[in-house]
Amino acid sequence: MLLGKEGTPFHFNSLHLVHTSRLSLPRCTAVFLTAFCLMSGLWPIFGKAKNAEKPRAQASDAEADPDPPPPAAAFAAAATAATAANSTRRVTGSPLHKKRRPSGLSQQGVPYSVDANLSPAVKDLGLRERPVLESPPRQKSQSNAARRTVDLFGLGSSESNNEPLGKLDELDDDEESVDDGEYLAAKTTIGDEQTLVEIDDKKDDDPTDFHDSVMPALSSSDDIETSDSKQPRVPSNEEDFARTLADHYAKQQGAANQQFSFASLRRPPQNAKQSNELHKYLSFCLDIFMIVYAAGFVFSPTSILSASFDYMHKHLCINTKLSYVYWLFGKIGCTGNGFNRLLYYATHQYKYIANELVQAARPVISIDTLPNALQITLTNAMIKGLAAFVLFKGVPVPRLTIRQAVRFEMVGLPFATQLFFFAMITDYDKGIMLSGAIKLVGCLRRLYLATLESGAQVKFNADGAQHEAVNYTFLGWFFYEMPRVVAEVKRFFDLFPEEERRQLLEQGWTMNTALLTWPTGKLSDAPPLLASVHILFAEAIFGIGNWVDALPFPPVADPKKIQQCFDSSKYLPIQGLEAFRRIRKYVRRISRNGGFGFIDVNTVVVGLLKDLKPDQLEVGEANYMNIESLEEFFCSIMGWVRFFRSPILPIVVLKKPRLDNGMFRLLFLYNPFCYATFWNPKCTKVSLKRVRSMARTVMQCQWLLMVVTVLTTENHDLTFDVMDQPITDNFMFIWHIFAHWAIFLHIPAAVCALVFKQFLILSDNLFDSRHTTQLRDASFDSRLVGKQARVSRNFKTKKSSVRRFSTIHRYVACILSGARNRQELKTPVLRVIDMLKTDDPTDWLSTSSTYSTKNKRIESIKTEGLIQGALLGEIMEAFLEDRPNVGNPLANYSPSKEETDANSMALAKVALSGEWHTCQSTINYDGDESYDQRKAGNGFTPPAHGVKLIAHNWGEDRRYSFQGKDDTALQYAYFDKNKFVEKMVAPTIEGRTGKDTRKKNDKSNKGIMFSDYKMEQPLVPPKGRGKGARWARMGPTHQGITMFRLVWRKEGTEEQRKKELKKLLAENGFELD
């Protein structure tokens, strides 16, 4: 049991926790990103990807990226500006290389329905690939010594702690500075009230990105490879484990640090049971990763074919706002926004090689473009597999005690992570607290990223922010700070004279109504049960309804947009004066009648006083415009005395002597409660540098709760049974869950605030539209993450096949990247060919594609430029070998686009001239197997110039009319080599003069249709051919050719005819000399 006896430090039984010196907050730094974007006048993206994305209406074969890559010039500007802005910080280094172990790898594909429980089978496939790690170019000015003490991610090596590891969090990669036109307005929750956040157009996805690569790589002692190393024993009880956590935090954090460091939040060396759970979890992550790998949607970052891919291509770089598991310089990380991650690297860690980052960062998995069928399989597998890591199954969360939670962490994964898994795998139920988190914005996306990142790190044996969801915890902070808060409670009461202290503890006192600050506004369509966290704090501490606001109305009476709900600048100075008078009246009443008063420091009210005009003040109020703080005014003007000030909490207690009737007179001044979960309305994140001030606020709330509990309880002995109290009764324990979800799980801040409120409202499940707007679009399957996956199922079946399978180019690159050597290349190449022949490779039931679909896909691969060189040649060769009509001379030939265009130009010249020409009458087939297919010219030799043409049907002596049926001057027909149209036969030419029935979006290579022309041949008169005979066409001749001309069908002048012909050609991109 945790006891705090008089005269003794707060301790865990015999365990004494040493108090360290005061930890103060760092001064907030300006956000660089916004300033940079505004000054540069650019929306910076690091180099335009090749084949930049077409407008959405015209895209045929690319996934519709939310934001197409902007110009490359912005990258140089970004790097230059960032270098100047951050010149005082130099962070470089080289990857941490570990001993690699050889292993096998199989590239064979398996269906999506692979069970998540793959461990034995996966071992047969090979758990790891031996990558050739690449180091980033080193900055010439940096010394070798400096490189030894700083790791690749700029966090300080395990050998040196000279610089706080958290300092690199000054600019997180989710700092938004974008054109408002790129975003949609989406309602959400801020500071525990309704707000409007400008987020990416995928409302039900993660609306932000977090800096999740600041984690130092685990040391070898923490790596799962070193299972043979001696492990600490499992603690005998929860108090021992709590002491271990607190000691580890105190040692790593240090008294001098002013903000959290990741080293202090890393779990202590794991005991045998924890290590076993970690092994099981990483095996699970690998199994999930292997499902994606086997399906062909993993790009192997160290492929032997790396020179064959264009890493600047839009489908093979992370220079977008999509979510990725990525590889960079030998390390694997994940991000919810690829562009922001690259911008962070360019402005902080790799400034000297900023222009190389787009090409260096490789997207191992693109979360948003995973097909919906695969996503459903992954989600189902994760929901099934994560249940094994939740150790409190069957126990309702509100009934859990801190002791139980500590026990679950002592033998398993971090308790806060277990809570997240429980929330994700439990279907929504109004009566089950935290159930249905899969419905919340960003949660499923972050589960995907965390799981697949860990799986990729195990698979490729790569470094990075290794498994932060399970290797870090805020529980050490809780057990270090909680005794200090209890000690501050005891110190407060110890400051009173013995008699006064005895009376305070023995009697149950009534608390005055607390004065808060000002209410936030609510939009007209806000959820009806939306709650504010500072109100929940006030009612938990002071009692339901036992509080009022100094400013009783919101800044805007009827807000139309969310910014108006929180814009305290809308208050007028006279309103601030009225609020100050209310505060002064409240204090005077306590001075006169005695009691315990609680007042928010109300900096907004004090700030408004400075803008008052003298004529607005009454007699005796002239000094109000010069007031610096409420504390200063109460002490200097109203005669109160500073009685208690905490070095670790933002709490000040003022005191006046007791009244004659024995009433105490105390004023408690505290910071606004909303700071405990506060987040910026324009940036939905909680970063490590900001979370420190939040921690101080929640410690203040915990102190107030404990002090009020002591004052309102008769005969309180200052004993606090912390271990055995419910987790819902301790603000700091609840907050450690909030911080863990925000920092190590990277859940959006609005969702984390909602989770915090859930622990203060136990009567209902808050993951409901009555309580929050942080819900994903209910019309989509909650098991789907990426917007692309959700949209793909709505594609119409008659859409272009290349467009319908929008991930074709990345899919092909992923399949090919898995080959470990040239000998293994045949299997992935054949898999690519199979993909070409499948109508929709992402569908559960594969159906064969048409021959034209296969042709269009291979043509798209050939022209897209993502795959280059000899590898492209391998694919083309395999495609030709796989053609079903290869070696069949009876199969018709499909001309290339170049051949079709040449034929169109040849017919255009025939039409323009209006003269008689000759062409091959039909395709010959003489049994010669040297010809692959039926094609004009195969087995045909044109006659000599001037040879008389003899029609099959009319004989050698037949003469022809060349001017129509009225022509009487009949002539023989002769071959003119200068008027011979090659590579086309008469039926094809006549087909070109028919009606164009093709759709406008049909991009097949069918050439120009000359529908305004008709094909004429020389006519044979009926004379001498028997009774009833009519004029007949020449037809084929013994020489294998026939004669024709193209005649305009319309009425008009020759000038009009030529003009319309040229217009037709121009519309199709041609021009005649």
mmCIF file of C-alpha atoms in Angstrom, residues 527-758:
data_model
loop_
_atom_site.group_PDB
_atom_site.id
_atom_site.type_symbol
_atom_site.label_atom_id
_atom_site.label_comp_id
_atom_site.label_asym_id
_atom_site.label_seq_id
_atom_site.Cartn_x
_atom_site.Cartn_y
_atom_site.Cartn_z
ATOM 1 C CA PRO A 527 -23.049 17.377 -30.352
ATOM 2 C CA PRO A 528 -25.736 17.777 -27.686
ATOM 3 C CA LEU A 529 -23.677 16.112 -24.928
ATOM 4 C CA LEU A 530 -20.314 17.645 -25.834
ATOM 5 C CA ALA A 531 -18.400 18.224 -22.586
ATOM 6 C CA SER A 532 -15.490 20.492 -21.766
ATOM 7 C CA VAL A 533 -12.559 19.060 -19.851
ATOM 8 C CA HIS A 534 -12.072 22.104 -17.623
ATOM 9 C CA ILE A 535 -15.691 21.768 -16.494
ATOM 10 C CA LEU A 536 -15.181 18.065 -15.821
ATOM 11 C CA PHE A 537 -12.086 18.906 -13.768
ATOM 12 C CA ALA A 538 -13.987 21.571 -11.804
ATOM 13 C CA GLU A 539 -16.902 19.271 -10.992
ATOM 14 C CA ALA A 540 -14.575 16.424 -9.987
ATOM 15 C CA ILE A 541 -12.609 18.729 -7.654
ATOM 16 C CA PHE A 542 -15.187 21.203 -6.328
ATOM 17 C CA GLY A 543 -18.454 19.320 -6.836
ATOM 18 C CA ILE A 544 -21.143 19.370 -9.488
ATOM 19 C CA GLY A 545 -22.344 22.923 -10.114
ATOM 20 C CA ASN A 546 -19.964 24.409 -7.542
ATOM 21 C CA TRP A 547 -18.237 26.712 -10.020
ATOM 22 C CA VAL A 548 -18.891 29.834 -12.084
ATOM 23 C CA ASP A 549 -17.055 31.684 -14.843
ATOM 24 C CA ALA A 550 -15.636 35.136 -14.187
ATOM 25 C CA LEU A 551 -16.684 36.034 -17.736
ATOM 26 C CA PRO A 552 -20.138 34.451 -17.859
ATOM 27 C CA PHE A 553 -20.564 34.459 -21.639
ATOM 28 C CA PRO A 554 -18.471 33.192 -24.573
ATOM 29 C CA PRO A 555 -16.412 35.561 -26.740
ATOM 30 C CA VAL A 556 -19.008 35.454 -29.548
ATOM 31 C CA ALA A 557 -22.663 34.981 -28.674
ATOM 32 C CA ASP A 558 -23.668 33.015 -31.767
ATOM 33 C CA PRO A 559 -20.460 31.690 -33.385
ATOM 34 C CA LYS A 560 -20.636 30.760 -37.047
ATOM 35 C CA LYS A 561 -17.189 29.224 -37.232
ATOM 36 C CA ILE A 562 -15.076 27.512 -34.683
ATOM 37 C CA GLN A 563 -12.384 30.172 -34.390
ATOM 38 C CA GLN A 564 -15.018 32.475 -32.915
ATOM 39 C CA CYS A 565 -15.698 29.954 -30.147
ATOM 40 C CA PHE A 566 -12.185 30.397 -28.722
ATOM 41 C CA ASP A 567 -11.206 33.902 -29.823
ATOM 42 C CA SER A 568 -10.806 35.657 -26.477
ATOM 43 C CA SER A 569 -9.678 38.788 -28.333
ATOM 44 C CA LYS A 570 -13.369 39.398 -29.074
ATOM 45 C CA TYR A 571 -13.959 40.354 -25.449
ATOM 46 C CA LEU A 572 -14.154 44.093 -24.902
ATOM 47 C CA PRO A 573 -12.112 45.876 -22.220
ATOM 48 C CA ILE A 574 -15.304 46.872 -20.434
ATOM 49 C CA GLN A 575 -16.298 43.184 -20.261
ATOM 50 C CA GLY A 576 -12.905 42.422 -18.754
ATOM 51 C CA LEU A 577 -13.494 45.191 -16.177
ATOM 52 C CA GLU A 578 -16.864 43.705 -15.223
ATOM 53 C CA ALA A 579 -15.266 40.280 -14.798
ATOM 54 C CA PHE A 580 -12.500 41.777 -12.652
ATOM 55 C CA ARG A 581 -15.079 43.429 -10.449
ATOM 56 C CA ARG A 582 -16.752 40.037 -9.976
ATOM 57 C CA ILE A 583 -13.407 38.542 -8.940
ATOM 58 C CA ARG A 584 -12.743 41.441 -6.549
ATOM 59 C CA LYS A 585 -16.226 41.059 -5.027
ATOM 60 C CA TYR A 586 -15.621 37.303 -4.623
ATOM 61 C CA VAL A 587 -12.353 37.928 -2.794
ATOM 62 C CA ARG A 588 -13.849 40.640 -0.588
ATOM 63 C CA ARG A 589 -16.615 38.247 0.465
ATOM 64 C CA ILE A 590 -14.042 35.679 1.541
ATOM 65 C CA SER A 591 -12.068 38.382 3.344
ATOM 66 C CA ARG A 592 -15.225 39.402 5.216
ATOM 67 C CA ASN A 593 -16.850 36.034 5.843
ATOM 68 C CA GLY A 594 -13.913 33.660 5.646
ATOM 69 C CA GLY A 595 -13.694 30.442 3.653
ATOM 70 C CA PHE A 596 -11.685 28.660 1.001
ATOM 71 C CA GLY A 597 -11.688 30.378 -2.386
ATOM 72 C CA PHE A 598 -10.470 28.973 -5.688
ATOM 73 C CA ILE A 599 -9.660 31.353 -8.542
ATOM 74 C CA ASP A 600 -8.291 30.813 -12.023
ATOM 75 C CA VAL A 601 -5.386 33.212 -12.688
ATOM 76 C CA ASN A 602 -7.525 34.675 -15.513
ATOM 77 C CA THR A 603 -4.801 36.193 -17.652
ATOM 78 C CA VAL A 604 -7.438 37.073 -20.283
ATOM 79 C CA VAL A 605 -9.299 39.283 -17.824
ATOM 80 C CA VAL A 606 -6.107 40.945 -16.582
ATOM 81 C CA GLY A 607 -4.970 41.553 -20.152
ATOM 82 C CA LEU A 608 -8.232 43.317 -21.038
ATOM 83 C CA LEU A 609 -7.721 45.834 -18.201
ATOM 84 C CA LYS A 610 -4.717 47.354 -19.959
ATOM 85 C CA ASP A 611 -6.939 48.649 -22.793
ATOM 86 C CA LEU A 612 -9.422 50.453 -20.577
ATOM 87 C CA LYS A 613 -10.029 54.172 -20.876
ATOM 88 C CA PRO A 614 -9.908 56.359 -17.752
ATOM 89 C CA ASP A 615 -13.546 57.405 -18.101
ATOM 90 C CA GLN A 616 -14.619 53.768 -17.834
ATOM 91 C CA LEU A 617 -13.167 53.423 -14.337
ATOM 92 C CA GLU A 618 -14.866 54.282 -11.070
ATOM 93 C CA VAL A 619 -13.316 56.001 -8.107
ATOM 94 C CA GLY A 620 -10.571 53.827 -6.647
ATOM 95 C CA GLU A 621 -10.051 51.892 -9.866
ATOM 96 C CA ALA A 622 -7.426 54.110 -11.465
ATOM 97 C CA ASN A 623 -4.674 51.559 -10.909
ATOM 98 C CA TYR A 624 -6.538 48.739 -12.641
ATOM 99 C CA MET A 625 -4.877 49.450 -15.989
ATOM 100 C CA ASN A 626 -1.466 48.712 -14.430
ATOM 101 C CA ILE A 627 -2.295 45.371 -12.799
ATOM 102 C CA GLU A 628 0.176 42.637 -13.793
ATOM 103 C CA SER A 629 -1.583 39.640 -12.217
ATOM 104 C CA LEU A 630 -4.316 38.716 -9.797
ATOM 105 C CA GLU A 631 -1.711 37.524 -7.305
ATOM 106 C CA GLU A 632 0.065 40.857 -7.366
ATOM 107 C CA PHE A 633 -3.227 42.779 -6.961
ATOM 108 C CA PHE A 634 -4.499 40.632 -4.093
ATOM 109 C CA CYS A 635 -1.205 40.984 -2.214
ATOM 110 C CA SER A 636 -0.385 44.633 -2.826
ATOM 111 C CA ILE A 637 -3.871 46.143 -2.816
ATOM 112 C CA MET A 638 -6.149 43.771 -0.878
ATOM 113 C CA GLY A 639 -3.748 42.747 1.876
ATOM 114 C CA TRP A 640 -3.381 39.018 1.197
ATOM 115 C CA VAL A 641 -0.093 37.258 1.991
ATOM 116 C CA ARG A 642 1.654 34.543 -0.028
ATOM 117 C CA PHE A 643 1.444 31.431 2.087
ATOM 118 C CA PHE A 644 2.314 28.522 -0.210
ATOM 119 C CA ARG A 645 4.061 28.312 -3.562
ATOM 120 C CA SER A 646 5.025 24.987 -5.128
ATOM 121 C CA PRO A 647 8.301 24.494 -7.010
ATOM 122 C CA ILE A 648 6.786 21.728 -9.149
ATOM 123 C CA LEU A 649 3.183 22.906 -9.591
ATOM 124 C CA PRO A 650 1.638 26.144 -10.913
ATOM 125 C CA ILE A 651 -0.164 26.661 -7.589
ATOM 126 C CA VAL A 652 -0.083 29.655 -5.259
ATOM 127 C CA VAL A 653 -2.064 29.871 -2.004
ATOM 128 C CA LEU A 654 -2.734 33.273 -0.363
ATOM 129 C CA LYS A 655 -3.724 33.633 3.272
ATOM 130 C CA LYS A 656 -5.173 36.093 5.711
ATOM 131 C CA PRO A 657 -5.392 35.623 9.479
ATOM 132 C CA ARG A 658 -8.346 33.611 10.766
ATOM 133 C CA LEU A 659 -11.499 35.471 11.726
ATOM 134 C CA ASP A 660 -12.643 35.691 15.319
ATOM 135 C CA ASN A 661 -15.168 32.943 14.662
ATOM 136 C CA GLY A 662 -12.332 30.605 13.701
ATOM 137 C CA MET A 663 -12.958 30.686 9.940
ATOM 138 C CA PHE A 664 -9.902 30.293 7.762
ATOM 139 C CA ARG A 665 -9.284 32.696 4.894
ATOM 140 C CA LEU A 666 -7.439 31.043 1.999
ATOM 141 C CA LEU A 667 -7.279 31.768 -1.728
ATOM 142 C CA PHE A 668 -6.002 29.097 -4.129
ATOM 143 C CA LEU A 669 -4.740 30.485 -7.462
ATOM 144 C CA TYR A 670 -4.301 27.951 -10.275
ATOM 145 C CA ASN A 671 -3.721 27.769 -14.019
ATOM 146 C CA PRO A 672 -6.641 27.047 -16.380
ATOM 147 C CA PHE A 673 -7.578 23.375 -16.224
ATOM 148 C CA CYS A 674 -7.901 23.124 -20.015
ATOM 149 C CA TYR A 675 -4.081 23.244 -20.283
ATOM 150 C CA ALA A 676 -4.005 19.579 -19.216
ATOM 151 C CA THR A 677 -5.213 18.455 -22.659
ATOM 152 C CA PHE A 678 -4.897 21.699 -24.605
ATOM 153 C CA TRP A 679 -4.041 21.589 -28.290
ATOM 154 C CA ASN A 680 -3.699 24.165 -31.048
ATOM 155 C CA PRO A 681 -6.868 24.531 -33.170
ATOM 156 C CA LYS A 682 -4.778 24.671 -36.335
ATOM 157 C CA CYS A 683 -2.556 21.730 -35.579
ATOM 158 C CA THR A 684 -3.993 18.527 -34.178
ATOM 159 C CA LYS A 685 -0.948 17.213 -32.384
ATOM 160 C CA VAL A 686 0.586 16.776 -28.971
ATOM 161 C CA SER A 687 4.371 16.903 -29.119
ATOM 162 C CA LEU A 688 6.862 15.956 -26.438
ATOM 163 C CA LYS A 689 7.942 19.543 -25.885
ATOM 164 C CA ARG A 690 4.347 20.642 -25.290
ATOM 165 C CA VAL A 691 3.337 17.728 -23.107
ATOM 166 C CA ARG A 692 5.550 18.888 -20.239
ATOM 167 C CA SER A 693 3.367 21.932 -19.514
ATOM 168 C CA MET A 694 0.303 19.699 -19.737
ATOM 169 C CA ALA A 695 1.852 17.401 -17.128
ATOM 170 C CA ARG A 696 2.372 20.287 -14.716
ATOM 171 C CA THR A 697 -1.256 21.323 -15.127
ATOM 172 C CA VAL A 698 -2.633 17.852 -14.446
ATOM 173 C CA MET A 699 -0.311 17.571 -11.425
ATOM 174 C CA GLN A 700 -1.854 20.850 -10.217
ATOM 175 C CA CYS A 701 -5.338 19.389 -10.664
ATOM 176 C CA GLN A 702 -4.337 16.262 -8.764
ATOM 177 C CA TRP A 703 -2.953 18.405 -5.925
ATOM 178 C CA LEU A 704 -6.167 20.444 -5.752
ATOM 179 C CA LEU A 705 -8.279 17.284 -5.754
ATOM 180 C CA MET A 706 -6.286 15.816 -2.880
ATOM 181 C CA VAL A 707 -6.285 19.068 -0.856
ATOM 182 C CA VAL A 708 -10.038 19.571 -1.285
ATOM 183 C CA THR A 709 -10.594 15.911 -0.378
ATOM 184 C CA VAL A 710 -8.587 16.393 2.842
ATOM 185 C CA LEU A 711 -10.409 19.629 3.728
ATOM 186 C CA THR A 712 -13.884 18.189 3.133
ATOM 187 C CA THR A 713 -13.189 14.900 4.986
ATOM 188 C CA GLU A 714 -13.372 14.687 8.734
ATOM 189 C CA ASN A 715 -10.347 13.312 10.580
ATOM 190 C CA HIS A 716 -8.181 12.897 7.495
ATOM 191 C CA ASP A 717 -4.698 11.552 8.351
ATOM 192 C CA LEU A 718 -3.019 12.465 5.014
ATOM 193 C CA THR A 719 -2.827 8.798 4.063
ATOM 194 C CA PHE A 720 -3.400 8.117 0.361
ATOM 195 C CA ASP A 721 -3.923 4.579 -0.829
ATOM 196 C CA VAL A 722 -2.781 5.297 -4.368
ATOM 197 C CA MET A 723 -2.120 1.747 -5.489
ATOM 198 C CA ASP A 724 -5.561 0.442 -4.650
ATOM 199 C CA GLN A 725 -7.636 3.362 -5.866
ATOM 200 C CA PRO A 726 -9.529 2.993 -9.171
ATOM 201 C CA ILE A 727 -7.657 4.325 -12.169
ATOM 202 C CA THR A 728 -10.596 6.640 -12.872
ATOM 203 C CA ASP A 729 -10.043 8.464 -9.538
ATOM 204 C CA ASN A 730 -6.516 9.623 -10.268
ATOM 205 C CA PHE A 731 -6.055 12.487 -12.734
ATOM 206 C CA MET A 732 -2.362 11.802 -13.211
ATOM 207 C CA PHE A 733 -2.861 8.128 -13.985
ATOM 208 C CA ILE A 734 -5.551 9.011 -16.523
ATOM 209 C CA TRP A 735 -3.235 11.614 -18.027
ATOM 210 C CA HIS A 736 -0.406 9.095 -18.414
ATOM 211 C CA ILE A 737 -2.765 7.180 -20.749
ATOM 212 C CA PHE A 738 -3.562 10.406 -22.638
ATOM 213 C CA ALA A 739 0.130 11.203 -23.077
ATOM 214 C CA HIS A 740 1.020 7.658 -24.146
ATOM 215 C CA TRP A 741 -1.678 7.613 -26.834
ATOM 216 C CA ALA A 742 -0.579 11.016 -28.101
ATOM 217 C CA ILE A 743 3.211 10.568 -28.067
ATOM 218 C CA PHE A 744 3.845 6.870 -28.639
ATOM 219 C CA LEU A 745 0.709 5.835 -30.522
ATOM 220 C CA HIS A 746 0.406 9.185 -32.344
ATOM 221 C CA ILE A 747 -3.347 9.305 -31.990
ATOM 222 C CA PRO A 748 -4.830 12.722 -32.976
ATOM 223 C CA ALA A 749 -4.997 15.122 -30.064
ATOM 224 C CA ALA A 750 -8.766 15.566 -30.261
ATOM 225 C CA VAL A 751 -9.234 11.823 -29.858
ATOM 226 C CA CYS A 752 -6.776 11.748 -26.941
ATOM 227 C CA ALA A 753 -8.741 14.530 -25.234
ATOM 228 C CA LEU A 754 -11.921 12.523 -25.798
ATOM 229 C CA VAL A 755 -10.297 9.484 -24.174
ATOM 230 C CA PHE A 756 -9.263 11.603 -21.191
ATOM 231 C CA LYS A 757 -12.831 12.829 -20.782
ATOM 232 C CA GLN A 758 -14.081 9.261 -21.002
#
